[in-house]
PDB file of C-alpha atoms and ligand atoms in Angstrom:
ATOM      1  CA  MET A   6      37.165  50.765 185.640  1.00  0.00           C
ATOM      2  CA  LYS A   7      40.271  48.712 186.414  1.00  0.00           C
ATOM      3  CA  ILE A   8      43.553  50.413 187.265  1.00  0.00           C
ATOM      4  CA  ILE A   9      46.579  48.308 186.409  1.00  0.00           C
ATOM      5  CA  LEU A  10      50.088  49.238 187.450  1.00  0.00           C
ATOM      6  CA  GLU A  11      52.237  46.364 186.211  1.00  0.00           C
ATOM      7  CA  PRO A  12      53.086  45.518 182.587  1.00  0.00           C
ATOM      8  CA  ARG A  13      52.671  41.757 183.150  1.00  0.00           C
ATOM      9  CA  ALA A  14      49.208  42.184 184.657  1.00  0.00           C
ATOM     10  CA  MET A  15      48.220  44.411 181.730  1.00  0.00           C
ATOM     11  CA  GLN A  16      49.468  41.830 179.227  1.00  0.00           C
ATOM     12  CA  GLY A  17      47.416  39.163 181.018  1.00  0.00           C
ATOM     13  CA  LEU A  18      44.276  41.257 180.771  1.00  0.00           C
ATOM     14  CA  ALA A  19      44.931  41.968 177.068  1.00  0.00           C
ATOM     15  CA  ASP A  20      45.367  38.225 176.417  1.00  0.00           C
ATOM     16  CA  GLU A  21      42.107  37.521 178.199  1.00  0.00           C
ATOM     17  CA  VAL A  22      40.208  40.120 176.075  1.00  0.00           C
ATOM     18  CA  ARG A  23      41.761  38.757 172.880  1.00  0.00           C
ATOM     19  CA  SER A  24      41.006  35.138 173.817  1.00  0.00           C
ATOM     20  CA  ARG A  25      37.311  35.915 173.827  1.00  0.00           C
ATOM     21  CA  ALA A  26      37.639  37.757 170.474  1.00  0.00           C
ATOM     22  CA  GLY A  27      37.297  41.168 172.149  1.00  0.00           C
ATOM     23  CA  ARG A  28      38.642  44.280 170.467  1.00  0.00           C
ATOM     24  CA  ILE A  29      41.023  46.648 172.280  1.00  0.00           C
ATOM     25  CA  ALA A  30      41.247  50.385 171.610  1.00  0.00           C
ATOM     26  CA  PHE A  31      44.156  52.266 173.157  1.00  0.00           C
ATOM     27  CA  VAL A  32      44.762  55.957 173.921  1.00  0.00           C
ATOM     28  CA  PRO A  33      48.269  56.778 175.202  1.00  0.00           C
ATOM     29  CA  THR A  34      48.509  59.944 177.330  1.00  0.00           C
ATOM     30  CA  MET A  35      50.765  61.689 179.804  1.00  0.00           C
ATOM     31  CA  GLY A  36      47.759  62.509 182.005  1.00  0.00           C
ATOM     32  CA  PHE A  37      46.498  65.872 183.270  1.00  0.00           C
ATOM     33  CA  LEU A  38      43.609  65.170 180.968  1.00  0.00           C
ATOM     34  CA  HIS A  39      41.601  67.716 179.027  1.00  0.00           C
ATOM     35  CA  GLU A  40      38.875  67.614 176.391  1.00  0.00           C
ATOM     36  CA  GLY A  41      41.460  66.800 173.665  1.00  0.00           C
ATOM     37  CA  HIS A  42      42.351  63.546 175.426  1.00  0.00           C
ATOM     38  CA  LEU A  43      38.702  62.783 176.172  1.00  0.00           C
ATOM     39  CA  SER A  44      37.763  63.177 172.492  1.00  0.00           C
ATOM     40  CA  LEU A  45      40.257  60.418 171.629  1.00  0.00           C
ATOM     41  CA  MET A  46      38.758  58.196 174.326  1.00  0.00           C
ATOM     42  CA  ARG A  47      35.194  58.722 173.070  1.00  0.00           C
ATOM     43  CA  GLU A  48      36.338  57.838 169.552  1.00  0.00           C
ATOM     44  CA  GLY A  49      38.130  54.777 170.932  1.00  0.00           C
ATOM     45  CA  LYS A  50      34.960  53.573 172.652  1.00  0.00           C
ATOM     46  CA  LYS A  51      33.158  53.578 169.307  1.00  0.00           C
ATOM     47  CA  ARG A  52      35.836  51.403 167.727  1.00  0.00           C
ATOM     48  CA  ALA A  53      36.274  48.598 170.275  1.00  0.00           C
ATOM     49  CA  ASP A  54      34.657  46.916 173.265  1.00  0.00           C
ATOM     50  CA  THR A  55      37.571  47.425 175.663  1.00  0.00           C
ATOM     51  CA  LEU A  56      39.075  50.905 175.948  1.00  0.00           C
ATOM     52  CA  VAL A  57      42.506  51.123 177.570  1.00  0.00           C
ATOM     53  CA  VAL A  58      44.102  54.477 178.452  1.00  0.00           C
ATOM     54  CA  SER A  59      47.685  54.776 179.643  1.00  0.00           C
ATOM     55  CA  ILE A  60      48.892  57.545 181.910  1.00  0.00           C
ATOM     56  CA  PHE A  61      52.648  57.758 181.891  1.00  0.00           C
ATOM     57  CA  VAL A  62      54.877  60.836 181.841  1.00  0.00           C
ATOM     58  CA  ASN A  63      57.577  59.249 179.736  1.00  0.00           C
ATOM     59  CA  PRO A  64      61.029  60.418 180.851  1.00  0.00           C
ATOM     60  CA  THR A  65      62.808  59.334 177.647  1.00  0.00           C
ATOM     61  CA  GLN A  66      60.954  61.852 175.493  1.00  0.00           C
ATOM     62  CA  PHE A  67      62.073  64.853 177.575  1.00  0.00           C
ATOM     63  CA  GLY A  68      65.441  66.550 176.964  1.00  0.00           C
ATOM     64  CA  PRO A  69      67.735  67.294 179.929  1.00  0.00           C
ATOM     65  CA  GLN A  70      66.661  70.960 180.109  1.00  0.00           C
ATOM     66  CA  GLU A  71      62.945  70.274 179.638  1.00  0.00           C
ATOM     67  CA  ASP A  72      59.958  70.180 181.986  1.00  0.00           C
ATOM     68  CA  LEU A  73      59.845  66.503 183.083  1.00  0.00           C
ATOM     69  CA  ASP A  74      59.729  67.300 186.812  1.00  0.00           C
ATOM     70  CA  ALA A  75      57.359  70.234 186.442  1.00  0.00           C
ATOM     71  CA  TYR A  76      54.971  68.411 184.087  1.00  0.00           C
ATOM     72  CA  PRO A  77      51.472  68.708 185.650  1.00  0.00           C
ATOM     73  CA  ARG A  78      50.072  65.562 187.262  1.00  0.00           C
ATOM     74  CA  ASP A  79      46.721  64.918 188.970  1.00  0.00           C
ATOM     75  CA  PHE A  80      45.772  61.259 188.921  1.00  0.00           C
ATOM     76  CA  ASP A  81      42.628  61.651 191.066  1.00  0.00           C
ATOM     77  CA  ARG A  82      41.158  64.195 188.682  1.00  0.00           C
ATOM     78  CA  ASP A  83      42.165  62.087 185.659  1.00  0.00           C
ATOM     79  CA  GLU A  84      40.555  59.044 187.253  1.00  0.00           C
ATOM     80  CA  SER A  85      37.159  60.692 187.627  1.00  0.00           C
ATOM     81  CA  LEU A  86      37.258  62.093 184.068  1.00  0.00           C
ATOM     82  CA  MET A  87      38.058  58.633 182.716  1.00  0.00           C
ATOM     83  CA  ARG A  88      35.195  57.090 184.717  1.00  0.00           C
ATOM     84  CA  GLU A  89      32.809  59.648 183.182  1.00  0.00           C
ATOM     85  CA  VAL A  90      33.927  58.742 179.660  1.00  0.00           C
ATOM     86  CA  GLY A  91      33.597  55.012 180.381  1.00  0.00           C
ATOM     87  CA  VAL A  92      37.234  53.927 180.166  1.00  0.00           C
ATOM     88  CA  ASP A  93      37.517  50.206 180.927  1.00  0.00           C
ATOM     89  CA  VAL A  94      41.166  49.935 181.925  1.00  0.00           C
ATOM     90  CA  VAL A  95      43.776  52.487 183.011  1.00  0.00           C
ATOM     91  CA  PHE A  96      47.399  51.439 182.644  1.00  0.00           C
ATOM     92  CA  TYR A  97      49.384  53.557 185.103  1.00  0.00           C
ATOM     93  CA  PRO A  98      52.923  52.188 185.371  1.00  0.00           C
ATOM     94  CA  THR A  99      55.907  53.520 187.312  1.00  0.00           C
ATOM     95  CA  ASP A 100      59.126  54.725 185.648  1.00  0.00           C
ATOM     96  CA  LYS A 101      60.893  51.689 187.151  1.00  0.00           C
ATOM     97  CA  ASP A 102      58.452  49.230 185.635  1.00  0.00           C
ATOM     98  CA  MET A 103      58.810  50.806 182.201  1.00  0.00           C
ATOM     99  CA  TYR A 104      62.576  51.355 182.326  1.00  0.00           C
ATOM    100  CA  PRO A 105      64.045  48.901 184.832  1.00  0.00           C
ATOM    101  CA  LYS A 106      67.726  48.942 185.759  1.00  0.00           C
ATOM    102  CA  GLY A 107      69.824  47.934 182.761  1.00  0.00           C
ATOM    103  CA  TYR A 108      67.301  49.169 180.180  1.00  0.00           C
ATOM    104  CA  GLN A 109      69.071  49.910 176.866  1.00  0.00           C
ATOM    105  CA  THR A 110      66.767  49.412 173.885  1.00  0.00           C
ATOM    106  CA  TYR A 111      65.529  52.398 171.821  1.00  0.00           C
ATOM    107  CA  LEU A 112      63.782  52.818 168.524  1.00  0.00           C
ATOM    108  CA  THR A 113      64.633  55.463 165.933  1.00  0.00           C
ATOM    109  CA  VAL A 114      62.377  56.537 163.074  1.00  0.00           C
ATOM    110  CA  GLU A 115      64.758  58.308 160.730  1.00  0.00           C
ATOM    111  CA  GLU A 116      63.619  60.833 158.141  1.00  0.00           C
ATOM    112  CA  VAL A 117      60.284  62.134 159.425  1.00  0.00           C
ATOM    113  CA  THR A 118      61.856  62.973 162.790  1.00  0.00           C
ATOM    114  CA  ARG A 119      64.502  65.311 161.339  1.00  0.00           C
ATOM    115  CA  ASN A 120      62.452  68.455 160.683  1.00  0.00           C
ATOM    116  CA  LEU A 121      60.126  70.531 162.927  1.00  0.00           C
ATOM    117  CA  CYS A 122      60.243  69.447 166.594  1.00  0.00           C
ATOM    118  CA  GLY A 123      63.037  66.975 165.803  1.00  0.00           C
ATOM    119  CA  LYS A 124      65.386  69.928 165.242  1.00  0.00           C
ATOM    120  CA  SER A 125      64.904  71.552 168.630  1.00  0.00           C
ATOM    121  CA  ARG A 126      64.150  68.325 170.542  1.00  0.00           C
ATOM    122  CA  PRO A 127      66.686  65.897 169.021  1.00  0.00           C
ATOM    123  CA  THR A 128      65.936  62.919 171.307  1.00  0.00           C
ATOM    124  CA  HIS A 129      62.190  63.476 171.657  1.00  0.00           C
ATOM    125  CA  PHE A 130      60.860  61.153 168.953  1.00  0.00           C
ATOM    126  CA  ARG A 131      63.266  58.371 169.903  1.00  0.00           C
ATOM    127  CA  GLY A 132      61.602  58.464 173.325  1.00  0.00           C
ATOM    128  CA  VAL A 133      58.117  58.625 171.826  1.00  0.00           C
ATOM    129  CA  ALA A 134      58.682  55.751 169.377  1.00  0.00           C
ATOM    130  CA  THR A 135      60.247  53.642 172.133  1.00  0.00           C
ATOM    131  CA  VAL A 136      57.510  54.156 174.696  1.00  0.00           C
ATOM    132  CA  VAL A 137      54.671  53.749 172.191  1.00  0.00           C
ATOM    133  CA  THR A 138      56.209  50.474 170.987  1.00  0.00           C
ATOM    134  CA  LYS A 139      56.521  49.256 174.573  1.00  0.00           C
ATOM    135  CA  LEU A 140      52.915  50.270 175.296  1.00  0.00           C
ATOM    136  CA  PHE A 141      51.745  48.485 172.139  1.00  0.00           C
ATOM    137  CA  HIS A 142      53.478  45.299 173.345  1.00  0.00           C
ATOM    138  CA  ILE A 143      51.944  45.622 176.796  1.00  0.00           C
ATOM    139  CA  ILE A 144      48.388  46.622 175.831  1.00  0.00           C
ATOM    140  CA  LYS A 145      48.142  44.668 172.547  1.00  0.00           C
ATOM    141  CA  PRO A 146      45.590  47.004 170.951  1.00  0.00           C
ATOM    142  CA  HIS A 147      43.750  46.482 167.676  1.00  0.00           C
ATOM    143  CA  VAL A 148      43.391  50.232 167.236  1.00  0.00           C
ATOM    144  CA  ALA A 149      45.271  53.199 168.755  1.00  0.00           C
ATOM    145  CA  LEU A 150      44.158  56.837 168.674  1.00  0.00           C
ATOM    146  CA  PHE A 151      46.370  59.922 168.477  1.00  0.00           C
ATOM    147  CA  GLY A 152      45.622  63.644 168.220  1.00  0.00           C
ATOM    148  CA  SER A 153      46.677  65.630 165.171  1.00  0.00           C
ATOM    149  CA  LYS A 154      47.691  68.478 167.498  1.00  0.00           C
ATOM    150  CA  ASP A 155      50.966  66.554 167.684  1.00  0.00           C
ATOM    151  CA  PHE A 156      51.061  66.235 163.911  1.00  0.00           C
ATOM    152  CA  GLN A 157      54.655  65.072 163.621  1.00  0.00           C
ATOM    153  CA  GLN A 158      54.092  62.461 166.339  1.00  0.00           C
ATOM    154  CA  LEU A 159      51.184  61.046 164.346  1.00  0.00           C
ATOM    155  CA  VAL A 160      53.320  60.862 161.182  1.00  0.00           C
ATOM    156  CA  VAL A 161      56.143  59.185 163.128  1.00  0.00           C
ATOM    157  CA  ILE A 162      53.801  56.581 164.650  1.00  0.00           C
ATOM    158  CA  ARG A 163      52.178  55.801 161.295  1.00  0.00           C
ATOM    159  CA  ARG A 164      55.623  55.371 159.713  1.00  0.00           C
ATOM    160  CA  MET A 165      56.838  53.140 162.550  1.00  0.00           C
ATOM    161  CA  VAL A 166      53.715  50.942 162.472  1.00  0.00           C
ATOM    162  CA  GLU A 167      54.033  50.469 158.725  1.00  0.00           C
ATOM    163  CA  ASP A 168      57.800  49.922 158.732  1.00  0.00           C
ATOM    164  CA  LEU A 169      57.682  47.356 161.545  1.00  0.00           C
ATOM    165  CA  ASN A 170      54.532  45.537 160.324  1.00  0.00           C
ATOM    166  CA  MET A 171      52.698  46.259 163.560  1.00  0.00           C
ATOM    167  CA  ASP A 172      49.160  44.956 163.165  1.00  0.00           C
ATOM    168  CA  ILE A 173      47.498  48.023 164.696  1.00  0.00           C
ATOM    169  CA  GLU A 174      45.154  50.523 163.089  1.00  0.00           C
ATOM    170  CA  ILE A 175      46.275  54.108 163.767  1.00  0.00           C
ATOM    171  CA  VAL A 176      43.501  56.702 163.941  1.00  0.00           C
ATOM    172  CA  GLY A 177      44.288  60.422 163.834  1.00  0.00           C
ATOM    173  CA  CYS A 178      41.742  62.704 165.536  1.00  0.00           C
ATOM    174  CA  PRO A 179      41.077  66.436 165.074  1.00  0.00           C
ATOM    175  CA  ILE A 180      42.577  69.153 167.282  1.00  0.00           C
ATOM    176  CA  VAL A 181      40.283  70.180 170.146  1.00  0.00           C
ATOM    177  CA  ARG A 182      40.476  73.882 170.971  1.00  0.00           C
ATOM    178  CA  GLU A 183      39.387  76.247 173.739  1.00  0.00           C
ATOM    179  CA  PRO A 184      36.428  78.464 172.752  1.00  0.00           C
ATOM    180  CA  ASP A 185      38.853  81.266 171.747  1.00  0.00           C
ATOM    181  CA  GLY A 186      40.861  78.947 169.476  1.00  0.00           C
ATOM    182  CA  LEU A 187      43.876  78.001 171.620  1.00  0.00           C
ATOM    183  CA  ALA A 188      44.720  74.329 171.088  1.00  0.00           C
ATOM    184  CA  MET A 189      44.124  72.412 174.321  1.00  0.00           C
ATOM    185  CA  SER A 190      47.297  71.175 175.980  1.00  0.00           C
ATOM    186  CA  SER A 191      48.271  70.011 179.458  1.00  0.00           C
ATOM    187  CA  ARG A 192      51.038  72.624 179.239  1.00  0.00           C
ATOM    188  CA  ASN A 193      48.490  75.473 178.982  1.00  0.00           C
ATOM    189  CA  LYS A 194      48.412  75.211 182.777  1.00  0.00           C
ATOM    190  CA  TYR A 195      51.847  76.877 182.847  1.00  0.00           C
ATOM    191  CA  LEU A 196      50.545  80.037 181.120  1.00  0.00           C
ATOM    192  CA  SER A 197      50.111  83.251 183.124  1.00  0.00           C
ATOM    193  CA  GLU A 198      47.095  85.423 182.318  1.00  0.00           C
ATOM    194  CA  ASP A 199      49.236  87.570 179.994  1.00  0.00           C
ATOM    195  CA  ASP A 200      50.842  84.513 178.347  1.00  0.00           C
ATOM    196  CA  ARG A 201      47.399  83.077 177.761  1.00  0.00           C
ATOM    197  CA  LYS A 202      46.393  86.156 175.700  1.00  0.00           C
ATOM    198  CA  GLU A 203      49.684  86.180 173.776  1.00  0.00           C
ATOM    199  CA  ALA A 204      49.305  82.468 172.970  1.00  0.00           C
ATOM    200  CA  LEU A 205      46.292  83.218 170.780  1.00  0.00           C
ATOM    201  CA  ALA A 206      48.638  84.727 168.182  1.00  0.00           C
ATOM    202  CA  ILE A 207      49.675  81.182 167.209  1.00  0.00           C
ATOM    203  CA  LYS A 208      46.175  80.331 166.056  1.00  0.00           C
ATOM    204  CA  GLU A 209      45.837  83.774 164.511  1.00  0.00           C
ATOM    205  CA  ALA A 210      48.998  83.186 162.435  1.00  0.00           C
ATOM    206  CA  LEU A 211      47.704  79.798 161.244  1.00  0.00           C
ATOM    207  CA  ASP A 212      44.296  81.251 160.377  1.00  0.00           C
ATOM    208  CA  ARG A 213      45.866  84.085 158.408  1.00  0.00           C
ATOM    209  CA  ALA A 214      48.069  81.671 156.442  1.00  0.00           C
ATOM    210  CA  ARG A 215      45.035  79.549 155.715  1.00  0.00           C
ATOM    211  CA  GLU A 216      43.130  82.589 154.504  1.00  0.00           C
ATOM    212  CA  LEU A 217      45.967  83.531 152.117  1.00  0.00           C
ATOM    213  CA  TYR A 218      46.058  79.935 150.877  1.00  0.00           C
ATOM    214  CA  ARG A 219      42.327  79.966 150.250  1.00  0.00           C
ATOM    215  CA  ASN A 220      42.760  83.223 148.343  1.00  0.00           C
ATOM    216  CA  GLY A 221      45.126  81.402 146.000  1.00  0.00           C
ATOM    217  CA  GLU A 222      48.588  81.976 147.492  1.00  0.00           C
ATOM    218  CA  ARG A 223      50.735  78.882 146.804  1.00  0.00           C
ATOM    219  CA  ASP A 224      54.186  80.243 147.664  1.00  0.00           C
ATOM    220  CA  ALA A 225      55.158  78.604 150.966  1.00  0.00           C
ATOM    221  CA  ARG A 226      57.611  81.366 151.839  1.00  0.00           C
ATOM    222  CA  ALA A 227      54.909  84.037 151.568  1.00  0.00           C
ATOM    223  CA  LEU A 228      52.703  82.111 154.019  1.00  0.00           C
ATOM    224  CA  VAL A 229      55.561  81.474 156.436  1.00  0.00           C
ATOM    225  CA  GLU A 230      56.598  85.140 156.320  1.00  0.00           C
ATOM    226  CA  GLU A 231      53.065  86.270 157.054  1.00  0.00           C
ATOM    227  CA  ALA A 232      52.840  83.919 160.045  1.00  0.00           C
ATOM    228  CA  HIS A 233      56.203  85.248 161.297  1.00  0.00           C
ATOM    229  CA  ARG A 234      54.964  88.819 160.903  1.00  0.00           C
ATOM    230  CA  ILE A 235      51.913  88.144 163.059  1.00  0.00           C
ATOM    231  CA  LEU A 236      53.867  86.316 165.766  1.00  0.00           C
ATOM    232  CA  ASP A 237      56.559  89.015 165.790  1.00  0.00           C
ATOM    233  CA  LEU A 238      53.923  91.592 166.788  1.00  0.00           C
ATOM    234  CA  HIS A 239      53.815  89.843 170.183  1.00  0.00           C
ATOM    235  CA  PRO A 240      56.802  90.522 172.444  1.00  0.00           C
ATOM    236  CA  GLY A 241      55.817  87.622 174.752  1.00  0.00           C
ATOM    237  CA  ILE A 242      56.323  85.101 171.946  1.00  0.00           C
ATOM    238  CA  ARG A 243      59.614  83.584 170.821  1.00  0.00           C
ATOM    239  CA  ILE A 244      59.315  81.503 167.668  1.00  0.00           C
ATOM    240  CA  ASP A 245      60.979  78.091 167.625  1.00  0.00           C
ATOM    241  CA  TYR A 246      59.857  77.384 164.052  1.00  0.00           C
ATOM    242  CA  VAL A 247      57.188  78.164 161.494  1.00  0.00           C
ATOM    243  CA  SER A 248      57.295  75.549 158.739  1.00  0.00           C
ATOM    244  CA  LEU A 249      55.297  74.605 155.709  1.00  0.00           C
ATOM    245  CA  CYS A 250      55.846  70.940 154.913  1.00  0.00           C
ATOM    246  CA  ASP A 251      54.539  68.119 152.835  1.00  0.00           C
ATOM    247  CA  ALA A 252      52.031  66.407 155.155  1.00  0.00           C
ATOM    248  CA  GLY A 253      53.414  62.935 154.387  1.00  0.00           C
ATOM    249  CA  THR A 254      57.192  63.412 154.376  1.00  0.00           C
ATOM    250  CA  LEU A 255      57.362  66.523 156.593  1.00  0.00           C
ATOM    251  CA  SER A 256      60.010  68.011 154.293  1.00  0.00           C
ATOM    252  CA  ASP A 257      59.839  71.766 153.776  1.00  0.00           C
ATOM    253  CA  ILE A 258      58.205  72.755 150.512  1.00  0.00           C
ATOM    254  CA  GLU A 259      58.491  75.829 148.310  1.00  0.00           C
ATOM    255  CA  THR A 260      55.166  75.579 146.510  1.00  0.00           C
ATOM    256  CA  ILE A 261      51.977  74.006 147.803  1.00  0.00           C
ATOM    257  CA  ARG A 262      51.009  71.234 145.402  1.00  0.00           C
ATOM    258  CA  ALA A 263      49.924  68.321 147.583  1.00  0.00           C
ATOM    259  CA  GLU A 264      48.420  68.075 151.063  1.00  0.00           C
ATOM    260  CA  SER A 265      50.639  70.162 153.313  1.00  0.00           C
ATOM    261  CA  VAL A 266      50.822  71.329 156.885  1.00  0.00           C
ATOM    262  CA  MET A 267      51.816  74.613 158.448  1.00  0.00           C
ATOM    263  CA  ALA A 268      53.318  73.781 161.825  1.00  0.00           C
ATOM    264  CA  ILE A 269      54.305  76.292 164.500  1.00  0.00           C
ATOM    265  CA  ALA A 270      56.252  75.844 167.720  1.00  0.00           C
ATOM    266  CA  ALA A 271      56.731  78.897 169.914  1.00  0.00           C
ATOM    267  CA  PHE A 272      57.677  79.760 173.454  1.00  0.00           C
ATOM    268  CA  VAL A 273      55.079  81.863 175.226  1.00  0.00           C
ATOM    269  CA  GLY A 274      56.984  83.016 178.281  1.00  0.00           C
ATOM    270  CA  LYS A 275      58.764  79.796 179.262  1.00  0.00           C
ATOM    271  CA  THR A 276      56.096  77.477 177.869  1.00  0.00           C
ATOM    272  CA  ARG A 277      56.675  75.800 174.522  1.00  0.00           C
ATOM    273  CA  LEU A 278      53.431  75.359 172.575  1.00  0.00           C
ATOM    274  CA  ILE A 279      52.776  73.680 169.222  1.00  0.00           C
ATOM    275  CA  ASP A 280      49.892  73.938 166.793  1.00  0.00           C
ATOM    276  CA  ASN A 281      49.277  73.261 163.111  1.00  0.00           C
ATOM    277  CA  CYS A 282      46.885  73.574 160.245  1.00  0.00           C
ATOM    278  CA  VAL A 283      46.535  71.179 157.306  1.00  0.00           C
ATOM    279  CA  PHE A 284      46.007  72.555 153.788  1.00  0.00           C
ATOM    280  CA  LEU A 285      44.443  70.065 151.427  1.00  0.00           C
ATOM    281  CA  ALA A 286      45.939  69.721 147.950  1.00  0.00           C
ATOM    282  CA  PRO A 287      44.894  72.710 145.790  1.00  0.00           C
ATOM    283  CA  ASP A 288      42.424  70.625 143.740  1.00  0.00           C
ATOM    284  CA  GLU A 289      40.790  69.213 146.909  1.00  0.00           C
ATOM    285  CA  GLU A 290      40.531  72.376 148.990  1.00  0.00           C
ATOM    286  CA  ALA A 291      36.928  73.515 149.182  1.00  0.00           C
ATOM    287  CA  ILE A 292      36.818  77.253 148.660  1.00  0.00           C
TER     288      ILE A 292
HETATM  289  P1  LIG B  29      49.792  64.016 175.751  1.00  0.00           P
HETATM  290  O1  LIG B  29      49.145  63.661 177.037  1.00  0.00           O
HETATM  291  O2  LIG B  29      50.064  65.473 175.588  1.00  0.00           O
HETATM  292  O3  LIG B  29      50.996  63.141 175.436  1.00  0.00           O
HETATM  293  O4  LIG B  29      48.729  63.685 174.619  1.00  0.00           O
HETATM  294  C1  LIG B  29      48.139  62.413 174.507  1.00  0.00           C
HETATM  295  C2  LIG B  29      47.357  62.342 173.220  1.00  0.00           C
HETATM  296  O5  LIG B  29      46.361  63.366 173.223  1.00  0.00           O
HETATM  297  C3  LIG B  29      48.217  62.591 171.969  1.00  0.00           C
HETATM  298  O6  LIG B  29      47.802  61.715 170.934  1.00  0.00           O
HETATM  299  C4  LIG B  29      47.917  64.027 171.641  1.00  0.00           C
HETATM  300  O7  LIG B  29      48.079  64.322 170.263  1.00  0.00           O
HETATM  301  C5  LIG B  29      46.461  64.119 172.032  1.00  0.00           C
HETATM  302  N1  LIG B  29      46.075  65.519 172.252  1.00  0.00           N
HETATM  303  C6  LIG B  29      46.682  66.418 173.064  1.00  0.00           C
HETATM  304  N2  LIG B  29      46.091  67.621 172.955  1.00  0.00           N
HETATM  305  C7  LIG B  29      45.082  67.483 172.050  1.00  0.00           C
HETATM  306  C8  LIG B  29      44.126  68.358 171.495  1.00  0.00           C
HETATM  307  N3  LIG B  29      44.048  69.650 171.846  1.00  0.00           N
HETATM  308  N4  LIG B  29      43.252  67.871 170.589  1.00  0.00           N
HETATM  309  C9  LIG B  29      43.317  66.572 170.209  1.00  0.00           C
HETATM  310  N5  LIG B  29      44.203  65.686 170.689  1.00  0.00           N
HETATM  311  C10 LIG B  29      45.090  66.126 171.603  1.00  0.00           C
END
């Protein structure tokens, strides 16, 4: 497993792989790896002969009051997990190499970033779109893999790749959960023992909404209200949003007609967690 720190060196390696008709799969991460990240890497290995993983805690996607400095980091542990999975190349740049002095170019994806996390984190997706574009130019992948835990991020990346004619296949992968249902996240490390129990209400709210949907409820407000009711039973939880949106446009909907997503963001103690559940269109949903 090669560890590459500099963008130019990474570009050279990508050129070399491409010159011998090799195929590059890419998994971008912020490190502090867990099974969710590893599932993307395993899928990437199936789809290419060279698997590149980036580890970069991207400062431009954090707001001024957010957890950039506290974000958990453990490169040694990440390194051994990546060796086990069979990662070929780790791209591990510094902030300075990614955003040198004088840096001033950013990318904005407009409509799909307005709702959900875009409301409470107004500069987040500008940072995500910018860094992912930079990483795409540095790593030159044929295929890139993203988790649907960050559902809006996946929609934003798909939109950006299509709008800018980027010749990269985007693969969305399922949410990996702890045995009790909590979606895996590097930020789960922040949770106290009590927080950890409270956090389960997020999955419970999604499951209950899904159950109502499967029983025939199509009124989005009824599902959102039920999710609110469940979360409100937990004093340790402060809701950021509960939304039911069209899965393609991410606009709020009133009635579920096409594929839609219930997305939740909530603070458990000081930790902001997100999770979601996709409802297939009524005629596709297997009952
Ligand atoms: P992060 O390191 O949090 O930026 O995440 C890197 C990638 O891993 C993103 O594409 C995430 O959507 C994905 N990811 C994070 N948590 C999970 C999870 N529990 N299941 C599946 N993918 C995940």
